[in-house]
Amino acid sequence: VARDRQFVVFALVSILLVLSIGHLGSTLSVFTVDRLGFSSAQYGLLLTTNGIVVVLFQYPVTRVVSRLAKSTGLVLGSLLYVAGYASLGWIGSFNLALLSIFLITAGEVTLSPISSTVVAECAPPDKRGRYMGFFTLSQTVGQSLSPLFGGVLLDAFPTDPRFVWGIIASVGLIAAIGFHLWGRLKYQSAAVDGDLDSLKT
């Protein structure tokens, strides 16, 4: 897997993205309950909203984004995440927090199916399990680091959440740029190989 440059770049950019988006169960809980004064039930409702939106919209959104170029879908999903997390720096009410969660979940339902498709398309037919395992490992690295990342930011900026969520969103923006550059790398490689089917992705 490590010899596949395109796939390794995709996995590394995915680590960056997960470092930015993996805060629903950690940083967000501390921020909403301890900093904004939400009740535990309200925080639970935010997570419930995330789950309901996924259930209701995952299938129709997947049908729509399947028509997009893979790199375009990855960038779009990343930017929705960026918008959702950046907006948390300015919320002051539960209703605004629900709007932020909706944006974050929109990024989730856009990005998740595309990521799995990219892994499947990058992998040779006899190595798909290996590629998926490598990708899952990269996701786990990001998920493991994101609570530490968020905690450090909460300690560093105890009174101004705009810096906390702005920095988190900035990492997501870097990942979006990374996916765009990955798409160009994939396009150039396909052009060299003369693989017209790959050009469509």
mmCIF file of C-alpha atoms in Angstrom:
data_model
loop_
_atom_site.group_PDB
_atom_site.id
_atom_site.type_symbol
_atom_site.label_atom_id
_atom_site.label_comp_id
_atom_site.label_asym_id
_atom_site.label_seq_id
_atom_site.Cartn_x
_atom_site.Cartn_y
_atom_site.Cartn_z
ATOM 1 C CA VAL A 1 0.000 0.000 0.000
ATOM 2 C CA ALA A 2 2.814 2.412 0.862
ATOM 3 C CA ARG A 3 4.048 2.217 -2.740
ATOM 4 C CA ASP A 4 0.778 3.694 -3.998
ATOM 5 C CA ARG A 5 1.606 7.395 -3.876
ATOM 6 C CA GLN A 6 -1.878 8.621 -4.763
ATOM 7 C CA PHE A 7 -3.502 6.533 -2.071
ATOM 8 C CA VAL A 8 -0.945 7.466 0.595
ATOM 9 C CA VAL A 9 -1.515 11.171 -0.135
ATOM 10 C CA PHE A 10 -5.267 10.605 0.177
ATOM 11 C CA ALA A 11 -4.801 8.802 3.514
ATOM 12 C CA LEU A 12 -2.532 11.537 4.912
ATOM 13 C CA VAL A 13 -4.962 14.283 3.940
ATOM 14 C CA SER A 14 -7.739 12.223 5.549
ATOM 15 C CA ILE A 15 -5.780 12.192 8.831
ATOM 16 C CA LEU A 16 -5.708 15.995 8.722
ATOM 17 C CA LEU A 17 -9.424 16.133 8.074
ATOM 18 C CA VAL A 18 -10.294 13.751 10.917
ATOM 19 C CA LEU A 19 -8.052 15.812 13.218
ATOM 20 C CA SER A 20 -10.375 18.707 12.382
ATOM 21 C CA ILE A 21 -13.735 16.929 12.447
ATOM 22 C CA GLY A 22 -13.365 14.399 15.273
ATOM 23 C CA HIS A 23 -14.652 16.660 18.059
ATOM 24 C CA LEU A 24 -18.342 15.801 18.449
ATOM 25 C CA GLY A 25 -17.784 13.429 21.350
ATOM 26 C CA SER A 26 -14.983 15.301 23.078
ATOM 27 C CA THR A 27 -14.282 19.003 22.511
ATOM 28 C CA LEU A 28 -17.911 19.820 21.717
ATOM 29 C CA SER A 29 -19.173 18.253 24.938
ATOM 30 C CA VAL A 30 -16.792 20.283 27.117
ATOM 31 C CA PHE A 31 -17.465 23.444 25.144
ATOM 32 C CA THR A 32 -21.263 23.283 25.141
ATOM 33 C CA VAL A 33 -21.749 22.091 28.720
ATOM 34 C CA ASP A 34 -18.877 23.787 30.586
ATOM 35 C CA ARG A 35 -18.411 26.931 28.506
ATOM 36 C CA LEU A 36 -21.894 27.678 27.135
ATOM 37 C CA GLY A 37 -23.894 26.241 30.030
ATOM 38 C CA PHE A 38 -25.961 23.769 28.007
ATOM 39 C CA SER A 39 -27.479 20.899 29.948
ATOM 40 C CA SER A 40 -26.293 17.340 29.367
ATOM 41 C CA ALA A 41 -29.688 16.665 27.767
ATOM 42 C CA GLN A 42 -29.160 19.506 25.282
ATOM 43 C CA TYR A 43 -25.739 18.191 24.350
ATOM 44 C CA GLY A 44 -27.283 14.745 23.889
ATOM 45 C CA LEU A 45 -29.910 16.292 21.625
ATOM 46 C CA LEU A 46 -27.151 17.751 19.445
ATOM 47 C CA LEU A 47 -25.743 14.256 18.930
ATOM 48 C CA THR A 48 -29.246 12.899 18.351
ATOM 49 C CA THR A 49 -29.781 15.537 15.668
ATOM 50 C CA ASN A 50 -26.584 14.389 13.993
ATOM 51 C CA GLY A 51 -27.822 10.794 13.928
ATOM 52 C CA ILE A 52 -31.300 11.689 12.654
ATOM 53 C CA VAL A 53 -29.937 13.823 9.817
ATOM 54 C CA VAL A 54 -27.593 10.993 8.772
ATOM 55 C CA VAL A 55 -30.469 8.497 8.708
ATOM 56 C CA LEU A 56 -32.776 10.798 6.736
ATOM 57 C CA PHE A 57 -30.330 12.250 4.226
ATOM 58 C CA GLN A 58 -27.445 9.799 3.728
ATOM 59 C CA TYR A 59 -29.058 7.884 0.861
ATOM 60 C CA PRO A 60 -30.425 10.842 -1.166
ATOM 61 C CA VAL A 61 -27.228 12.859 -0.679
ATOM 62 C CA THR A 62 -25.133 9.871 -1.764
ATOM 63 C CA ARG A 63 -27.139 9.641 -4.989
ATOM 64 C CA VAL A 64 -26.491 13.321 -5.718
ATOM 65 C CA VAL A 65 -22.782 13.429 -4.870
ATOM 66 C CA SER A 66 -22.124 10.225 -6.825
ATOM 67 C CA ARG A 67 -22.479 12.373 -9.934
ATOM 68 C CA LEU A 68 -19.622 14.638 -8.860
ATOM 69 C CA ALA A 69 -15.935 14.121 -9.459
ATOM 70 C CA LYS A 70 -14.485 12.413 -6.401
ATOM 71 C CA SER A 71 -12.108 15.275 -5.576
ATOM 72 C CA THR A 72 -14.966 17.789 -5.900
ATOM 73 C CA GLY A 73 -17.118 15.806 -3.490
ATOM 74 C CA LEU A 74 -14.251 15.508 -1.012
ATOM 75 C CA VAL A 75 -13.616 19.253 -1.130
ATOM 76 C CA LEU A 76 -17.326 20.043 -0.791
ATOM 77 C CA GLY A 77 -17.750 17.743 2.196
ATOM 78 C CA SER A 78 -14.650 19.184 3.867
ATOM 79 C CA LEU A 79 -15.884 22.753 3.379
ATOM 80 C CA LEU A 80 -19.252 21.909 4.919
ATOM 81 C CA TYR A 81 -17.405 20.555 7.937
ATOM 82 C CA VAL A 82 -15.278 23.717 8.019
ATOM 83 C CA ALA A 83 -18.361 25.945 7.942
ATOM 84 C CA GLY A 84 -20.038 23.963 10.720
ATOM 85 C CA TYR A 85 -17.083 23.909 13.079
ATOM 86 C CA ALA A 86 -16.110 27.534 12.379
ATOM 87 C CA SER A 87 -19.663 28.644 13.198
ATOM 88 C CA LEU A 88 -19.372 27.130 16.693
ATOM 89 C CA GLY A 89 -17.086 30.017 17.627
ATOM 90 C CA TRP A 90 -19.978 32.457 17.327
ATOM 91 C CA ILE A 91 -22.923 30.539 18.762
ATOM 92 C CA GLY A 92 -24.642 31.695 21.904
ATOM 93 C CA SER A 93 -27.856 29.727 21.875
ATOM 94 C CA PHE A 94 -28.994 26.142 21.525
ATOM 95 C CA ASN A 95 -30.815 26.845 18.255
ATOM 96 C CA LEU A 96 -27.641 28.186 16.656
ATOM 97 C CA ALA A 97 -25.783 25.116 17.912
ATOM 98 C CA LEU A 98 -28.355 22.948 16.109
ATOM 99 C CA LEU A 99 -27.619 24.847 12.887
ATOM 100 C CA SER A 100 -23.891 24.214 13.341
ATOM 101 C CA ILE A 101 -24.577 20.505 13.875
ATOM 102 C CA PHE A 102 -26.666 20.410 10.716
ATOM 103 C CA LEU A 103 -23.754 21.861 8.709
ATOM 104 C CA ILE A 104 -21.309 19.407 10.282
ATOM 105 C CA THR A 105 -23.630 16.501 9.514
ATOM 106 C CA ALA A 106 -24.058 17.733 5.935
ATOM 107 C CA GLY A 107 -20.293 17.398 5.601
ATOM 108 C CA GLU A 108 -20.455 13.903 7.080
ATOM 109 C CA VAL A 109 -23.133 12.580 4.719
ATOM 110 C CA THR A 110 -21.322 14.139 1.750
ATOM 111 C CA LEU A 111 -17.848 12.894 2.587
ATOM 112 C CA SER A 112 -18.345 9.409 4.024
ATOM 113 C CA PRO A 113 -19.570 7.550 0.915
ATOM 114 C CA ILE A 114 -17.047 9.268 -1.341
ATOM 115 C CA SER A 115 -14.142 8.312 0.907
ATOM 116 C CA SER A 116 -15.139 4.644 0.844
ATOM 117 C CA THR A 117 -15.532 4.759 -2.934
ATOM 118 C CA VAL A 118 -12.095 6.316 -3.381
ATOM 119 C CA VAL A 119 -10.496 3.548 -1.302
ATOM 120 C CA ALA A 120 -12.262 0.873 -3.339
ATOM 121 C CA GLU A 121 -11.278 2.476 -6.649
ATOM 122 C CA CYS A 122 -7.642 2.997 -5.664
ATOM 123 C CA ALA A 123 -7.182 -0.600 -4.523
ATOM 124 C CA PRO A 124 -6.402 -3.471 -6.898
ATOM 125 C CA PRO A 125 -9.270 -6.009 -6.728
ATOM 126 C CA ASP A 126 -7.208 -8.500 -4.732
ATOM 127 C CA LYS A 127 -5.993 -5.900 -2.198
ATOM 128 C CA ARG A 128 -9.149 -4.013 -1.252
ATOM 129 C CA GLY A 129 -9.146 -5.367 2.299
ATOM 130 C CA ARG A 130 -5.555 -4.258 2.773
ATOM 131 C CA TYR A 131 -6.279 -0.773 1.439
ATOM 132 C CA MET A 132 -9.403 -0.420 3.573
ATOM 133 C CA GLY A 133 -7.437 -1.495 6.641
ATOM 134 C CA PHE A 134 -4.748 1.073 5.915
ATOM 135 C CA PHE A 135 -7.373 3.777 5.452
ATOM 136 C CA THR A 136 -9.175 2.794 8.657
ATOM 137 C CA LEU A 137 -5.851 2.981 10.502
ATOM 138 C CA SER A 138 -5.292 6.506 9.191
ATOM 139 C CA GLN A 139 -8.773 7.484 10.384
ATOM 140 C CA THR A 140 -8.040 6.026 13.816
ATOM 141 C CA VAL A 141 -4.866 8.121 14.083
ATOM 142 C CA GLY A 142 -6.855 11.300 13.455
ATOM 143 C CA GLN A 143 -9.625 10.267 15.852
ATOM 144 C CA SER A 144 -7.094 9.509 18.570
ATOM 145 C CA LEU A 145 -5.354 12.870 18.260
ATOM 146 C CA SER A 146 -8.405 15.128 17.860
ATOM 147 C CA PRO A 147 -9.522 15.082 21.561
ATOM 148 C CA LEU A 148 -5.984 16.051 22.613
ATOM 149 C CA PHE A 149 -5.908 18.765 19.942
ATOM 150 C CA GLY A 150 -9.261 20.150 21.063
ATOM 151 C CA GLY A 151 -8.365 19.972 24.740
ATOM 152 C CA VAL A 152 -5.146 21.923 24.217
ATOM 153 C CA LEU A 153 -7.070 24.601 22.336
ATOM 154 C CA LEU A 154 -9.752 24.847 25.025
ATOM 155 C CA ASP A 155 -7.032 25.348 27.649
ATOM 156 C CA ALA A 156 -5.134 27.848 25.507
ATOM 157 C CA PHE A 157 -8.201 29.985 24.725
ATOM 158 C CA PRO A 158 -10.536 29.713 27.722
ATOM 159 C CA THR A 159 -12.457 32.920 27.016
ATOM 160 C CA ASP A 160 -12.582 33.197 23.213
ATOM 161 C CA PRO A 161 -14.101 30.215 21.414
ATOM 162 C CA ARG A 162 -13.514 31.853 18.034
ATOM 163 C CA PHE A 163 -9.848 30.888 18.272
ATOM 164 C CA VAL A 164 -10.652 27.329 19.357
ATOM 165 C CA TRP A 165 -13.048 26.560 16.538
ATOM 166 C CA GLY A 166 -11.288 28.814 14.050
ATOM 167 C CA ILE A 167 -8.064 26.835 14.386
ATOM 168 C CA ILE A 168 -9.962 23.541 14.198
ATOM 169 C CA ALA A 169 -11.761 24.746 11.074
ATOM 170 C CA SER A 170 -8.475 25.953 9.569
ATOM 171 C CA VAL A 171 -7.076 22.432 9.728
ATOM 172 C CA GLY A 172 -10.159 21.270 7.850
ATOM 173 C CA LEU A 173 -9.588 23.989 5.260
ATOM 174 C CA ILE A 174 -6.020 22.761 4.762
ATOM 175 C CA ALA A 175 -7.445 19.265 4.250
ATOM 176 C CA ALA A 176 -9.887 20.621 1.633
ATOM 177 C CA ILE A 177 -6.964 22.171 -0.227
ATOM 178 C CA GLY A 178 -5.136 18.869 0.104
ATOM 179 C CA PHE A 179 -8.036 16.981 -1.480
ATOM 180 C CA HIS A 180 -8.083 19.481 -4.339
ATOM 181 C CA LEU A 181 -4.363 18.960 -4.949
ATOM 182 C CA TRP A 182 -4.854 15.194 -4.656
ATOM 183 C CA GLY A 183 -7.491 15.411 -7.374
ATOM 184 C CA ARG A 184 -5.043 17.230 -9.643
ATOM 185 C CA LEU A 185 -2.371 14.600 -8.943
ATOM 186 C CA LYS A 186 -4.855 11.852 -9.797
ATOM 187 C CA TYR A 187 -5.884 13.674 -12.975
ATOM 188 C CA GLN A 188 -2.300 14.124 -14.118
ATOM 189 C CA SER A 189 -1.464 10.484 -13.444
ATOM 190 C CA ALA A 190 -4.529 9.379 -15.377
ATOM 191 C CA ALA A 191 -3.554 11.637 -18.274
ATOM 192 C CA VAL A 192 -0.087 10.110 -18.390
ATOM 193 C CA ASP A 193 -1.544 6.599 -18.306
ATOM 194 C CA GLY A 194 -4.201 7.451 -20.861
ATOM 195 C CA ASP A 195 -6.871 6.078 -18.521
ATOM 196 C CA LEU A 196 -9.999 7.904 -19.652
ATOM 197 C CA ASP A 197 -12.194 6.267 -17.045
ATOM 198 C CA SER A 198 -9.976 7.553 -14.253
ATOM 199 C CA LEU A 199 -10.152 11.053 -15.698
ATOM 200 C CA LYS A 200 -13.835 11.114 -14.860
ATOM 201 C CA THR A 201 -13.069 10.686 -11.168
#
